[in-house]
CSV table of C-alpha atoms in Angstrom, one decimal:
chain,number,residue,atom,x,y,z
A,28,UNK,CA,-11.8,-0.2,0.2
A,29,UNK,CA,-10.4,0.2,3.8
A,30,UNK,CA,-6.8,0.2,4.8
A,31,UNK,CA,-5.9,-3.0,6.6
A,32,UNK,CA,-5.5,-3.0,10.3
A,33,UNK,CA,-2.4,-4.4,12.2
A,34,UNK,CA,-4.5,-7.5,13.0
A,35,UNK,CA,-5.4,-8.0,9.3
A,36,UNK,CA,-1.8,-8.3,8.4
A,37,UNK,CA,-0.9,-10.7,11.3
A,38,UNK,CA,0.5,-8.3,13.8
A,39,UNK,CA,-0.8,-9.3,17.2
A,40,UNK,CA,1.8,-7.7,19.5
A,41,UNK,CA,4.5,-5.1,19.7
A,42,UNK,CA,6.9,-6.7,22.2
A,43,UNK,CA,8.3,-10.1,23.0
A,44,UNK,CA,6.9,-12.5,25.6
A,45,UNK,CA,7.3,-10.1,28.6
A,46,UNK,CA,4.5,-8.2,30.3
A,47,UNK,CA,5.3,-4.9,28.6
A,48,UNK,CA,5.2,-1.4,30.2
A,49,UNK,CA,1.6,-0.4,29.4
A,50,UNK,CA,0.8,3.1,28.1
A,51,UNK,CA,-0.2,4.4,24.8
A,52,UNK,CA,1.7,4.6,21.5
A,53,UNK,CA,1.1,7.4,19.1
A,54,UNK,CA,-1.6,9.1,21.2
A,55,UNK,CA,-0.8,12.4,19.4
A,56,UNK,CA,0.8,13.0,16.0
A,57,UNK,CA,3.9,14.4,17.6
A,58,UNK,CA,4.4,11.2,19.5
A,59,UNK,CA,5.9,9.5,16.4
A,60,UNK,CA,8.8,11.1,14.5
A,61,UNK,CA,10.3,9.6,11.4
A,62,UNK,CA,13.7,11.0,10.2
A,63,UNK,CA,14.8,9.7,6.8
A,64,UNK,CA,18.6,8.9,6.6
A,65,UNK,CA,19.8,9.6,3.0
A,66,UNK,CA,22.6,7.7,1.4
A,67,UNK,CA,24.5,11.0,0.9
A,68,UNK,CA,23.8,14.7,0.9
A,69,UNK,CA,23.2,16.6,-2.3
A,70,UNK,CA,26.4,17.1,-4.4
A,71,UNK,CA,26.0,20.8,-4.7
A,72,UNK,CA,25.6,21.1,-8.4
A,73,UNK,CA,23.4,19.5,-11.0
A,74,UNK,CA,20.0,19.4,-12.8
A,75,UNK,CA,17.9,18.4,-9.8
A,76,UNK,CA,17.0,20.4,-6.7
A,77,UNK,CA,16.9,18.1,-3.7
A,78,UNK,CA,14.9,19.5,-0.8
A,79,UNK,CA,14.2,18.2,2.7
A,80,UNK,CA,10.5,18.3,3.6
A,81,UNK,CA,9.4,18.3,7.2
A,82,UNK,CA,5.7,17.5,7.4
A,83,UNK,CA,3.2,16.9,10.2
A,84,UNK,CA,0.3,14.5,9.6
A,85,UNK,CA,0.7,14.3,5.8
A,86,UNK,CA,0.5,11.0,3.8
A,87,UNK,CA,3.4,11.0,1.4
A,88,UNK,CA,1.4,10.8,-1.9
A,89,UNK,CA,-1.0,13.5,-0.9
A,90,UNK,CA,2.0,15.6,0.1
A,91,UNK,CA,3.6,15.0,-3.3
A,92,UNK,CA,0.4,16.0,-5.1
A,93,UNK,CA,0.0,19.2,-3.0
A,94,UNK,CA,3.7,20.1,-3.6
A,95,UNK,CA,3.3,19.5,-7.4
A,96,UNK,CA,0.3,21.8,-7.5
A,97,UNK,CA,2.2,24.6,-5.7
A,98,UNK,CA,5.2,24.1,-7.9
A,99,UNK,CA,3.2,23.9,-11.1
A,100,UNK,CA,4.5,20.5,-12.2
A,101,UNK,CA,3.3,17.0,-12.6
A,102,UNK,CA,3.5,14.9,-9.5
A,103,UNK,CA,5.7,12.5,-11.5
A,104,UNK,CA,8.4,15.1,-11.4
A,105,UNK,CA,8.7,15.1,-7.6
A,106,UNK,CA,10.7,12.0,-6.6
A,107,UNK,CA,11.3,10.6,-3.1
A,108,UNK,CA,13.2,7.7,-1.5
A,109,UNK,CA,10.4,6.3,0.6
A,110,UNK,CA,6.9,6.7,1.8
A,111,UNK,CA,6.4,7.9,5.4
A,112,UNK,CA,3.7,7.4,8.0
A,113,UNK,CA,0.8,9.9,7.9
A,114,UNK,CA,0.2,10.1,11.7
A,115,UNK,CA,3.7,11.4,12.4
A,116,UNK,CA,6.1,14.2,12.1
A,117,UNK,CA,8.3,13.2,9.1
A,118,UNK,CA,11.5,14.5,7.5
A,119,UNK,CA,12.5,13.2,4.1
A,120,UNK,CA,14.4,14.3,1.0
A,121,UNK,CA,12.6,14.8,-2.3
A,122,UNK,CA,13.8,16.1,-5.7
A,123,UNK,CA,12.4,18.0,-8.6
A,124,UNK,CA,14.0,19.1,-11.9
A,125,UNK,CA,13.5,22.8,-11.3
A,126,UNK,CA,15.6,25.7,-10.0
A,127,UNK,CA,15.7,26.0,-6.2
A,128,UNK,CA,14.0,29.4,-6.2
A,129,UNK,CA,10.6,27.7,-6.9
A,130,UNK,CA,10.7,26.2,-3.4
A,131,UNK,CA,9.6,29.6,-2.1
A,132,UNK,CA,6.1,28.9,-3.6
A,133,UNK,CA,5.6,26.1,-1.1
A,134,UNK,CA,3.0,27.2,1.5
A,135,UNK,CA,1.3,24.3,3.0
A,136,UNK,CA,-0.1,23.9,6.5
A,137,UNK,CA,2.3,21.9,8.7
A,138,UNK,CA,4.9,21.6,5.9
A,139,UNK,CA,8.3,23.4,5.7
A,140,UNK,CA,11.5,23.0,3.7
A,141,UNK,CA,14.4,23.7,6.0
A,142,UNK,CA,17.2,22.9,3.5
A,143,UNK,CA,17.9,22.2,-0.1
A,144,UNK,CA,20.8,21.5,-2.5
A,145,UNK,CA,21.5,20.6,-6.1
A,146,UNK,CA,22.5,17.3,-7.5
A,147,UNK,CA,23.1,15.7,-11.0
A,148,UNK,CA,20.8,12.8,-10.1
A,149,UNK,CA,17.2,12.7,-8.7
A,150,UNK,CA,16.3,11.2,-5.3
A,151,UNK,CA,15.3,7.6,-6.1
A,152,UNK,CA,12.8,5.3,-4.5
A,153,UNK,CA,14.6,2.9,-2.1
A,154,UNK,CA,17.9,4.8,-2.2
A,155,UNK,CA,18.3,5.7,1.5
A,156,UNK,CA,20.1,4.2,4.5
A,157,UNK,CA,16.9,3.9,6.4
A,158,UNK,CA,14.8,5.8,8.9
A,159,UNK,CA,15.3,6.8,12.5
A,160,UNK,CA,12.2,6.6,14.6
A,161,UNK,CA,11.4,8.5,17.8
A,162,UNK,CA,8.4,6.9,19.6
A,163,UNK,CA,6.8,8.3,22.7
A,164,UNK,CA,5.0,5.9,25.0
A,165,UNK,CA,2.6,8.1,27.0
A,166,UNK,CA,1.3,7.2,30.4
A,167,UNK,CA,3.3,3.9,30.9
A,168,UNK,CA,2.3,1.8,33.9
A,169,UNK,CA,5.8,1.8,35.2
A,170,UNK,CA,8.0,4.7,36.5
A,171,UNK,CA,10.3,6.0,33.8
A,172,UNK,CA,13.5,4.3,35.0
A,173,UNK,CA,11.7,0.9,35.2
A,174,UNK,CA,10.1,1.4,31.8
A,175,UNK,CA,13.4,2.2,30.3
A,176,UNK,CA,15.0,-0.9,31.8
A,177,UNK,CA,12.2,-3.1,30.7
A,178,UNK,CA,12.2,-1.8,27.1
A,179,UNK,CA,16.0,-2.0,26.8
A,180,UNK,CA,15.9,-5.7,27.8
A,181,UNK,CA,12.9,-6.6,25.6
A,182,UNK,CA,12.9,-8.1,22.1
A,183,UNK,CA,11.2,-6.0,19.4
A,184,UNK,CA,9.7,-7.7,16.4
A,185,UNK,CA,10.6,-6.2,13.0
A,186,UNK,CA,7.6,-5.9,10.7
A,187,UNK,CA,6.0,-3.6,8.2
A,188,UNK,CA,2.9,-1.6,9.1
A,189,UNK,CA,-0.4,-1.5,7.2
A,190,UNK,CA,0.7,1.6,5.2
A,191,UNK,CA,3.3,-0.5,3.4
A,192,UNK,CA,0.5,-2.6,1.8
A,193,UNK,CA,-1.0,0.3,-0.1
A,194,UNK,CA,-3.7,2.8,0.4
A,195,UNK,CA,-5.2,2.9,-3.1
A,196,UNK,CA,-5.8,-0.8,-3.4
A,197,UNK,CA,-4.8,-2.3,0.0
A,198,UNK,CA,-4.7,-6.0,-1.0
A,199,UNK,CA,-1.0,-6.8,-1.3
A,200,UNK,CA,-1.0,-8.5,2.1
A,201,UNK,CA,-3.7,-10.9,0.7
A,202,UNK,CA,-1.7,-11.5,-2.5
A,203,UNK,CA,1.4,-12.1,-0.5
A,204,UNK,CA,-0.4,-14.7,1.7
A,205,UNK,CA,-1.6,-16.5,-1.5
A,206,UNK,CA,2.0,-16.5,-2.9
A,207,UNK,CA,3.3,-18.0,0.3
A,208,UNK,CA,0.7,-20.7,0.0
A,209,UNK,CA,1.8,-21.3,-3.6
A,210,UNK,CA,-1.7,-20.5,-4.7
A,211,UNK,CA,-0.8,-18.7,-7.9
A,212,UNK,CA,-4.3,-18.4,-9.2
A,213,UNK,CA,-5.5,-16.9,-5.9
A,214,UNK,CA,-2.7,-14.4,-6.0
A,215,UNK,CA,-3.8,-13.0,-9.3
């Protein structure tokens, strides 16, 4: 089953009614950076090792599986606050119930662990302030100063991308449409 496209989930544009600035979004992996903002830093002591993972072009669940293999644990023992885009450079906190010394085993291409700490609680799904995004628009049609002015005055829609609808069985957008239509049988 293929991952839905932006059009499949109803996204037909990125900006408001203005003409836009042209250019390309996410032409290269490094053109999109996602920095997770945790609710708080690790406490300093506790059962869990929290570690910040910086990864380039890694889908979150594949990264978790690869980390689990290298640490010699089940993937269920590696917890994280949210999934991140694959085609990006991402920074996010994860946790595992192991001593911090095991992090030296991590040797994955385009992955590094710049910091870690201990905490009595694990990192939990959804427990984060949010994400900060850095997006590069390459080759805009306007000179940089005009592009900046146009973007700063524009309206940006807020929506979830296709990755939020699942990669293993990407049908949740279809189920959601059936629920909105109150078609309970069609939803299941």
